[in-house]
XYZ file of N, CA, C and O in Angstrom:
648
model
N 64.741 -31.110 43.352
C 64.509 -32.252 43.147
C 66.085 -32.460 44.188
O 65.927 -33.620 45.101
N 67.118 -32.457 43.047
C 68.554 -32.681 43.811
C 68.989 -31.857 43.350
O 69.154 -31.476 42.399
N 70.625 -31.310 44.254
C 71.299 -30.368 43.594
C 72.512 -30.596 44.523
O 72.661 -31.034 45.557
N 73.402 -30.499 43.739
C 75.016 -31.215 44.281
C 76.175 -30.110 43.849
O 75.667 -29.441 42.723
N 77.200 -30.436 44.079
C 78.990 -29.685 43.578
C 78.253 -29.772 42.156
O 79.328 -29.488 41.316
N 78.039 -31.210 41.846
C 78.493 -32.007 40.554
C 77.015 -31.702 39.481
O 77.052 -31.855 38.129
N 76.222 -32.105 39.876
C 74.989 -32.083 39.144
C 73.735 -31.458 39.813
O 73.375 -31.497 41.032
N 72.456 -31.574 38.807
C 71.185 -30.987 39.638
C 69.802 -31.809 38.608
O 70.226 -31.517 37.746
N 69.359 -31.942 39.231
C 67.767 -32.423 39.026
C 66.713 -31.628 39.302
O 66.363 -31.868 40.464
N 65.726 -31.274 38.378
C 64.338 -30.725 38.785
C 63.394 -31.334 37.766
O 63.360 -31.701 37.002
N 62.061 -31.092 38.666
C 60.823 -31.401 37.737
C 60.303 -30.044 37.617
O 60.253 -29.141 38.100
N 60.580 -29.837 36.304
C 60.347 -28.450 35.742
C 58.852 -28.510 35.557
O 58.448 -27.221 35.803
N 58.172 -29.184 34.994
C 56.445 -28.904 34.880
C 56.130 -30.564 34.664
O 56.673 -31.595 34.404
N 54.431 -30.355 35.093
C 53.713 -31.147 34.678
C 52.443 -30.582 33.888
O 51.678 -29.515 34.176
N 52.586 -31.419 33.047
C 51.203 -31.591 32.169
C 50.147 -32.371 32.330
O 50.524 -33.087 32.205
N 48.751 -31.523 32.600
C 47.946 -32.294 33.011
C 46.796 -32.719 32.418
O 46.734 -31.812 31.464
N 46.360 -33.912 32.224
C 45.580 -34.058 31.027
C 44.553 -34.961 31.582
O 44.348 -34.955 33.188
N 43.264 -35.339 31.304
C 42.445 -35.641 31.944
C 42.286 -36.811 32.859
O 41.488 -37.542 33.745
N 43.464 -37.927 32.237
C 43.441 -38.930 32.629
C 44.897 -39.461 33.310
O 45.375 -40.279 34.125
N 45.674 -38.256 32.858
C 47.145 -39.054 33.350
C 48.282 -37.236 33.109
O 47.376 -36.517 33.193
N 49.256 -37.683 33.537
C 50.039 -36.614 33.207
C 51.618 -36.771 32.889
O 52.062 -37.600 32.987
N 51.999 -35.707 32.205
C 53.534 -35.697 31.924
C 54.553 -34.816 32.521
O 54.379 -33.724 32.679
N 55.624 -35.605 33.141
C 56.229 -35.251 34.124
C 57.842 -35.110 33.221
O 58.447 -35.810 32.762
N 57.815 -33.688 33.440
C 59.081 -32.982 32.551
C 60.180 -32.527 33.628
O 60.077 -31.494 34.458
N 61.181 -33.721 33.389
C 62.568 -33.241 34.093
C 63.451 -32.470 33.228
O 63.473 -32.927 32.439
N 64.495 -31.930 34.200
C 65.464 -31.276 33.643
C 67.005 -31.294 34.495
O 66.701 -31.567 35.732
N 67.999 -31.415 33.704
C 69.114 -32.393 34.530
C 70.464 -31.500 33.628
O 70.293 -31.402 32.394
N 71.531 -31.425 34.754
C 72.758 -30.924 33.954
C 73.975 -31.275 35.324
O 73.845 -31.472 36.129
N 74.923 -31.486 34.387
C 76.129 -32.304 34.862
C 77.355 -31.526 34.697
O 77.505 -31.024 33.337
N 78.190 -31.077 35.707
C 79.239 -30.431 35.184
C 80.500 -31.544 35.170
O 81.146 -32.108 35.880
N 81.611 -31.453 34.768
C 82.546 -32.059 34.608
C 83.712 -31.941 36.125
O 84.007 -33.000 36.357
N 83.679 -30.675 36.309
C 84.426 -30.786 37.719
C 85.960 -30.641 37.393
O 86.489 -30.478 36.075
N 86.628 -31.550 38.536
C 88.383 -31.892 38.145
C 88.419 -33.279 37.386
O 89.671 -33.623 37.284
N 87.469 -34.060 36.393
C 87.586 -35.131 35.801
C 88.770 -34.486 35.011
O 88.463 -33.535 34.002
N 89.229 -35.631 34.445
C 90.162 -35.429 33.156
C 89.035 -35.697 31.891
O 88.061 -36.282 32.095
N 89.808 -35.502 30.824
C 88.528 -35.634 29.344
C 88.385 -37.131 30.038
O 86.887 -37.438 29.057
N 89.334 -37.870 29.967
C 88.737 -39.608 29.433
C 87.732 -39.652 30.535
O 86.902 -40.287 30.287
N 87.908 -39.190 32.398
C 87.164 -39.793 33.103
C 85.768 -39.200 32.519
O 84.523 -39.686 32.678
N 85.734 -37.871 32.493
C 84.750 -37.159 32.039
C 83.645 -37.855 30.864
O 82.106 -38.512 30.726
N 84.625 -38.441 29.289
C 83.986 -39.002 28.502
C 83.312 -40.197 29.796
O 81.788 -40.928 28.559
N 84.187 -41.164 29.609
C 83.329 -42.736 30.477
C 82.215 -42.508 31.037
O 81.505 -43.115 31.188
N 82.500 -41.224 32.312
C 81.279 -41.323 32.832
C 80.027 -40.779 32.146
O 78.806 -41.282 32.690
N 80.210 -39.804 31.362
C 78.973 -39.598 30.409
C 78.432 -40.818 29.584
O 77.382 -41.124 29.791
N 79.279 -41.397 29.393
C 79.293 -42.601 28.249
C 77.979 -43.625 29.374
O 76.951 -44.633 29.005
N 78.675 -43.899 30.407
C 78.164 -44.854 31.508
C 76.606 -44.340 31.717
O 76.044 -45.499 32.090
N 76.919 -42.960 32.427
C 74.971 -42.486 33.220
C 73.980 -42.184 32.106
O 72.889 -42.428 32.376
N 74.472 -41.718 30.425
C 73.331 -41.711 29.472
C 72.892 -43.410 28.659
O 72.672 -43.053 27.708
N 74.009 -44.369 28.521
C 73.946 -45.166 27.870
C 72.428 -45.851 28.155
O 72.496 -46.414 29.730
N 71.702 -46.046 27.459
C 70.314 -46.996 27.863
C 70.242 -48.330 28.242
O 71.480 -48.968 27.735
N 70.047 -48.531 29.038
C 69.982 -50.128 29.642
C 68.944 -50.492 29.660
O 67.757 -49.962 29.387
N 68.898 -52.438 29.281
C 67.505 -52.851 29.521
C 66.929 -52.989 30.494
O 67.478 -52.419 31.655
N 65.655 -53.343 30.557
C 64.735 -53.200 32.087
C 64.970 -53.671 33.020
O 64.729 -54.002 34.284
N 65.911 -55.065 32.736
C 65.918 -56.154 33.861
C 67.785 -56.141 34.074
O 67.929 -57.291 34.557
N 68.182 -55.391 33.379
C 69.912 -55.731 33.571
C 70.234 -55.149 34.854
O 69.879 -54.236 35.491
N 71.122 -55.777 35.738
C 71.930 -55.415 36.664
C 72.853 -53.997 36.386
O 73.206 -53.994 35.321
N 73.226 -53.802 37.536
C 74.082 -52.517 37.078
C 73.548 -51.347 36.684
O 74.344 -50.714 35.957
N 72.373 -51.020 36.761
C 72.019 -49.944 36.279
C 72.694 -48.447 36.480
O 72.545 -48.181 38.084
N 73.234 -47.859 35.918
C 74.030 -46.331 35.923
C 72.904 -45.331 35.300
O 73.293 -44.066 35.855
N 72.002 -45.860 34.757
C 71.328 -44.197 34.385
C 70.461 -43.734 35.414
O 70.136 -44.373 36.487
N 69.477 -42.724 34.567
C 68.252 -42.320 35.493
C 67.304 -43.078 35.908
O 66.900 -44.033 35.319
N 66.941 -43.604 37.273
C 66.007 -44.329 37.675
C 65.070 -43.139 37.998
O 64.725 -42.600 39.304
N 63.463 -43.397 37.889
C 62.472 -42.846 38.080
C 61.347 -43.594 38.426
O 61.116 -44.659 38.123
N 60.407 -43.504 39.685
C 59.447 -43.829 39.884
C 58.573 -42.851 40.969
O 58.788 -41.526 40.882
N 57.620 -43.199 40.948
C 56.069 -42.929 41.503
C 55.893 -43.471 42.807
O 55.359 -44.494 42.755
N 55.585 -42.646 44.135
C 54.967 -43.461 45.197
C 53.503 -43.063 45.589
O 53.597 -41.886 45.593
N 52.889 -43.872 46.037
C 51.407 -43.171 46.001
C 50.869 -43.555 47.554
O 51.814 -44.124 48.306
N 50.231 -43.099 47.930
C 49.772 -42.777 49.937
C 49.586 -44.205 50.133
O 49.482 -44.454 50.961
N 48.913 -44.875 49.094
C 48.523 -46.644 49.406
C 49.717 -47.049 49.400
O 49.393 -48.528 49.850
N 50.605 -46.787 49.164
C 52.361 -47.838 49.410
C 52.644 -48.232 47.924
O 53.359 -48.900 47.904
N 51.607 -48.115 47.138
C 52.533 -48.707 45.709
C 52.682 -47.962 45.045
O 53.268 -46.807 45.541
N 53.585 -48.538 44.463
C 55.127 -47.975 43.326
C 55.114 -48.433 42.096
O 54.865 -49.098 41.562
N 55.487 -47.238 41.226
C 55.452 -47.582 39.573
C 57.008 -47.015 39.546
O 57.261 -46.230 40.147
N 57.531 -47.944 38.599
C 58.993 -47.584 38.419
C 59.346 -47.529 36.865
O 58.549 -48.351 35.884
N 59.436 -46.086 36.032
C 59.693 -45.982 34.623
C 60.717 -47.555 33.763
O 61.612 -47.482 34.468
N 59.726 -47.640 32.866
C 60.901 -49.017 32.362
C 61.104 -50.060 32.924
O 62.056 -51.069 32.284
N 60.769 -50.506 33.989
C 61.037 -51.659 35.157
C 60.581 -52.890 35.040
O 60.966 -53.937 35.275
N 59.133 -52.524 35.281
C 58.576 -53.709 34.985
C 57.358 -53.345 34.076
O 56.971 -52.217 33.826
N 56.116 -54.753 33.937
C 55.166 -54.416 32.925
C 53.845 -53.436 33.885
O 54.180 -53.936 35.397
N 53.350 -52.854 32.990
C 52.346 -52.634 34.011
C 51.241 -53.726 34.461
O 51.222 -54.720 33.750
N 50.760 -53.920 35.657
C 49.900 -55.106 35.950
C 48.387 -54.695 35.135
O 47.720 -53.763 34.789
N 48.432 -55.877 34.694
C 47.068 -56.614 33.966
C 45.631 -56.512 35.062
O 46.105 -57.736 35.900
N 44.600 -56.578 34.180
C 43.841 -56.974 34.930
C 43.603 -58.270 35.178
O 44.403 -58.968 36.027
N 42.820 -59.293 34.415
C 42.875 -60.492 34.861
C 43.798 -61.341 33.776
O 43.677 -62.680 33.810
N 44.503 -60.808 32.938
C 45.457 -61.122 32.419
C 45.096 -61.679 30.834
O 45.872 -61.756 29.969
N 43.577 -61.732 30.895
C 43.092 -62.555 29.554
C 42.879 -61.468 28.590
O 42.978 -61.574 27.347
N 42.109 -60.097 29.142
C 41.840 -58.999 27.904
C 42.887 -58.312 27.580
O 42.983 -57.196 26.628
N 44.196 -58.004 28.637
C 45.296 -57.021 28.181
C 45.020 -55.741 28.972
O 45.560 -54.912 28.494
N 43.767 -55.602 29.542
C 43.228 -54.459 30.246
C 44.409 -53.855 31.314
O 44.598 -54.654 32.551
N 44.798 -52.886 31.097
C 46.084 -52.324 32.336
C 45.320 -51.751 33.358
O 44.401 -50.965 33.233
N 45.703 -52.070 34.698
C 45.035 -51.371 35.500
C 45.851 -50.258 36.791
O 45.047 -49.536 37.328
N 47.163 -50.432 36.140
C 47.946 -49.289 36.466
C 48.316 -49.659 38.041
O 48.205 -50.374 38.534
N 49.018 -48.291 38.505
C 49.522 -47.387 37.979
C 50.934 -47.612 36.545
O 51.467 -48.945 37.092
N 50.964 -46.522 35.432
C 51.609 -46.773 34.834
C 53.001 -45.884 34.887
O 52.081 -44.762 34.402
N 54.087 -45.771 34.561
C 54.636 -44.906 34.295
C 55.540 -44.717 33.115
O 56.548 -46.065 33.107
N 55.563 -44.590 32.044
C 55.986 -44.864 30.515
C 57.455 -44.029 30.150
O 56.701 -42.505 30.442
N 58.431 -44.073 30.291
C 59.424 -42.803 29.348
C 58.836 -42.619 28.026
O 58.494 -43.249 27.062
N 59.179 -41.023 27.722
C 58.581 -40.577 26.816
C 59.653 -40.117 25.762
O 60.155 -39.167 25.115
N 61.128 -40.007 26.470
C 62.415 -39.654 25.958
C 62.598 -38.455 26.645
O 62.141 -38.373 27.260
N 63.343 -37.901 25.709
C 64.230 -36.517 26.170
C 64.247 -35.820 25.107
O 64.320 -35.861 23.570
N 65.172 -34.545 25.564
C 65.978 -33.737 24.382
C 66.642 -32.962 24.677
O 66.836 -32.953 26.281
N 67.352 -32.033 23.881
C 67.832 -30.862 24.320
C 69.030 -31.208 24.911
O 69.930 -30.502 25.335
N 69.508 -32.690 24.939
C 70.738 -32.868 25.375
C 72.030 -32.371 24.924
O 72.029 -32.263 23.345
N 72.623 -31.376 25.727
C 73.752 -30.892 24.916
C 74.712 -30.615 25.956
O 74.595 -30.759 27.221
N 75.729 -29.983 25.353
C 77.021 -29.349 25.910
C 77.985 -28.976 25.526
O 78.397 -29.004 24.649
N 79.203 -28.950 26.608
C 80.747 -29.275 25.925
C 81.736 -30.156 26.895
O 81.077 -30.698 27.346
N 82.501 -29.775 26.898
C 83.757 -30.262 27.554
C 84.032 -30.017 28.712
O 84.146 -30.850 29.820
N 82.688 -28.978 29.373
C 82.782 -28.843 30.915
C 80.957 -29.334 31.552
O 80.978 -29.054 32.749
N 80.463 -29.158 30.829
C 78.929 -29.626 31.443
C 78.203 -30.283 30.321
O 78.387 -30.132 29.013
N 77.012 -31.161 31.126
C 75.740 -31.515 29.791
C 74.697 -31.360 30.642
O 74.315 -31.507 31.296
N 73.530 -30.996 29.922
C 72.283 -31.173 30.021
C 71.453 -31.443 29.374
O 71.610 -31.988 27.816
N 69.940 -31.831 30.033
C 69.294 -32.594 28.946
C 68.031 -32.602 29.760
O 67.857 -31.888 31.098
N 66.949 -32.881 28.872
C 65.521 -33.516 29.908
C 64.751 -34.670 29.706
O 65.659 -35.236 28.780
N 64.342 -35.580 30.427
C 63.492 -36.447 30.254
C 62.011 -36.390 30.877
O 61.851 -35.766 31.701
N 61.116 -37.029 29.939
C 59.911 -36.896 30.108
C 59.201 -38.047 30.485
O 59.649 -39.181 29.883
N 58.053 -38.344 31.453
C 57.406 -39.493 31.651
C 55.885 -39.572 31.947
O 55.450 -37.997 31.887
N 55.170 -40.170 31.236
C 53.876 -40.259 31.058
C 53.584 -40.986 32.513
O 53.672 -42.432 32.453
N 52.659 -40.454 33.047
C 52.109 -41.108 34.819
C 50.445 -41.337 34.320
O 49.581 -40.144 34.163
N 49.763 -42.581 34.928
C 48.853 -42.650 34.340
C 48.571 -43.727 35.552
O 48.975 -44.767 35.172
N 47.153 -43.607 36.348
C 46.275 -42.672 36.220
C 47.169 -41.530 36.757
O 47.489 -41.547 37.526
N 45.832 -40.507 36.710
C 46.300 -39.273 37.298
C 46.360 -39.365 38.595
O 45.179 -39.429 38.903
N 47.388 -39.050 39.391
C 46.876 -38.813 40.926
C 46.070 -37.967 41.688
O 46.661 -36.722 40.853
N 45.370 -38.188 42.365
C 44.513 -36.793 42.241
C 44.340 -36.701 44.476
O 43.949 -35.576 44.770
N 45.117 -37.527 45.339
C 44.804 -37.308 46.555
C 45.718 -37.701 46.952
O 47.051 -38.544 46.729
N 46.194 -37.451 48.364
C 47.362 -38.064 49.373
C 48.694 -37.354 48.880
O 49.131 -36.998 47.939
N 49.701 -38.378 49.737
C 50.875 -37.586 49.528
C 51.569 -38.570 48.531
O 51.791 -39.509 48.808
N 51.377 -38.002 47.436
C 52.098 -38.800 46.009
C 53.614 -37.942 45.851
O 53.704 -36.868 45.801
N 54.289 -39.233 45.575
C 55.995 -38.261 45.374
C 56.607 -38.775 44.342
O 56.418 -40.264 43.704
N 57.370 -37.917 43.662
C 58.157 -38.666 42.511
C 59.371 -38.779 42.997
O 59.746 -38.082 44.256
N 59.895 -40.127 42.881
C 61.701 -40.339 43.449
C 62.210 -40.322 42.517
O 62.111 -41.107 41.077
N 63.813 -40.116 42.382
C 64.525 -40.411 41.424
C 66.074 -40.716 41.826
O 66.316 -40.517 43.137
N 66.911 -41.528 41.252
C 68.381 -41.721 41.670
C 69.006 -42.201 40.531
O 68.655 -42.622 39.355
N 70.326 -41.460 40.106
C 71.141 -41.817 39.093
C 72.708 -42.309 39.538
O 73.261 -41.494 40.249
N 72.460 -43.399 39.710
C 74.166 -43.819 40.288
C 75.168 -43.790 39.248
O 76.225 -43.530 40.008
N 75.067 -43.874 38.037
C 76.267 -42.988 37.561
C 76.523 -41.884 37.624
O 78.235 -41.543 36.957
N 76.149 -41.023 38.086
C 76.236 -39.739 38.617
C 76.592 -39.589 39.814
O 76.610 -38.375 40.209
N 76.120 -40.643 40.732
C 76.411 -40.214 42.433
C 75.368 -39.593 42.817
O 75.593 -38.865 43.922
N 73.936 -39.630 42.011
C 72.999 -39.159 42.709
C 72.359 -39.848 43.716
O 71.680 -40.995 43.380
N 72.192 -39.989 44.769
C 71.033 -40.680 45.772
C 69.778 -40.518 45.612
O 69.473 -39.595 44.833
N 68.923 -41.456 46.227
C 67.402 -41.302 45.641
C 67.170 -39.798 46.365
O 67.491 -39.780 47.593
N 66.107 -39.425 45.630
C 65.864 -38.158 46.092
C 64.360 -38.278 45.961
O 63.969 -38.922 44.710
N 63.650 -36.754 46.331
C 62.283 -36.985 45.998
C 61.637 -35.805 46.056
O 62.056 -35.098 46.548
N 60.424 -35.922 45.470
C 59.493 -34.367 45.990
C 58.248 -34.985 45.373
O 57.479 -35.135 44.764
N 57.482 -33.922 46.532
C 55.879 -34.238 46.371
C 55.564 -33.618 45.007
O 55.546 -32.548 44.691
N 54.456 -34.117 44.410
C 53.777 -33.958 43.112
C 52.749 -33.309 43.922
O 51.905 -33.727 44.870
N 52.085 -32.059 43.226
C 51.364 -31.177 43.623
C 49.798 -31.691 43.697
O 49.190 -30.827 42.382
N 49.576 -32.727 43.887
C 48.278 -33.519 43.068
C 46.819 -32.825 43.469
O 46.241 -32.969 43.293
N 46.715 -31.661 44.371
C 46.076 -30.703 45.006
C 45.200 -29.879 43.782
O 44.412 -29.654 43.717
N 46.276 -29.491 43.085
C 46.519 -29.088 41.567
C 45.862 -29.461 40.631
O 45.068 -29.151 39.559
N 46.371 -31.052 40.452
C 46.041 -31.676 39.445
C 44.034 -31.993 39.229
O 43.685 -31.841 37.765
N 43.666 -31.889 39.843
C 41.868 -32.202 40.082
C 41.624 -31.032 39.098
O 40.937 -30.942 38.263
N 41.860 -29.856 39.498
C 41.771 -28.552 39.129
C 41.893 -28.495 37.273
O 40.963 -28.029 36.565
N 43.109 -28.665 37.525
C 43.771 -28.786 35.724
C 43.335 -29.774 35.307
O 43.123 -29.887 33.788
N 42.989 -30.907 35.516
C 42.268 -31.984 34.723
C 40.594 -31.832 34.640
O 40.141 -31.843 33.280
N 40.097 -31.180 35.427
C 38.887 -30.237 35.216
C 38.347 -29.388 34.278
O 37.765 -29.387 33.307
N 39.664 -28.888 33.948
C 39.843 -27.408 33.314
C 40.550 -27.992 31.406
O 39.939 -27.851 30.598
N 40.626 -29.069 31.505
C 41.058 -30.093 29.834
C 40.185 -29.835 29.328
O 39.210 -30.360 29.490
N 40.526 -29.714 28.036
C 39.286 -30.295 26.858
C 39.418 -30.793 25.991
O 40.791 -31.009 25.646
N 38.449 -31.811 25.636
C 39.031 -33.202 24.479
C 38.952 -31.978 23.017
O 38.347 -31.344 22.856
N 39.943 -32.696 22.492
C 40.140 -32.568 21.009
C 39.003 -32.846 20.072
O 38.741 -32.101 19.275
N 38.266 -33.816 20.204
C 37.286 -34.593 19.681
C 36.030 -34.896 20.926
O 36.222 -35.473 21.631
N 35.051 -34.234 20.460
C 33.848 -34.981 20.853
C 32.751 -36.287 20.465
O 32.666 -36.240 18.979
N 33.155 -37.003 20.999
C 32.362 -37.985 20.459
C 30.540 -38.635 20.889
O 30.600 -38.178 22.082
């Protein structure tokens, strides 16, 4: 998805379910020639969660673009509701599921970020887009392999049959 002298971000895997999927991203950042103070400040700035409508977002921003021009961004907007009365979500929805494995030392830091995407995209040029201003990562994208999603969704088995 993105690789530079300073950092890399990749789509590690996609877990496909009958209705949606989990996008699993991995990232790593190198200190390079930053002083210890600059490194600490950069990591604090880049990794501190921000509110959904705050200006100056420096953290990882993730979105999905659909072939019909619709876009959805993780945590930045509320999902669209049907008629607004019953609260039925019409989607699309991209929800952060958190991450893990963040760790490193004085020279590098790595971690994961996971997102639930609903509904499951099944056709057309659907792309995963990411930007990380705090780490100097420009907007980058990778096409999602939607042609594989339909087969995987058909192979999904329910835990309970009702």
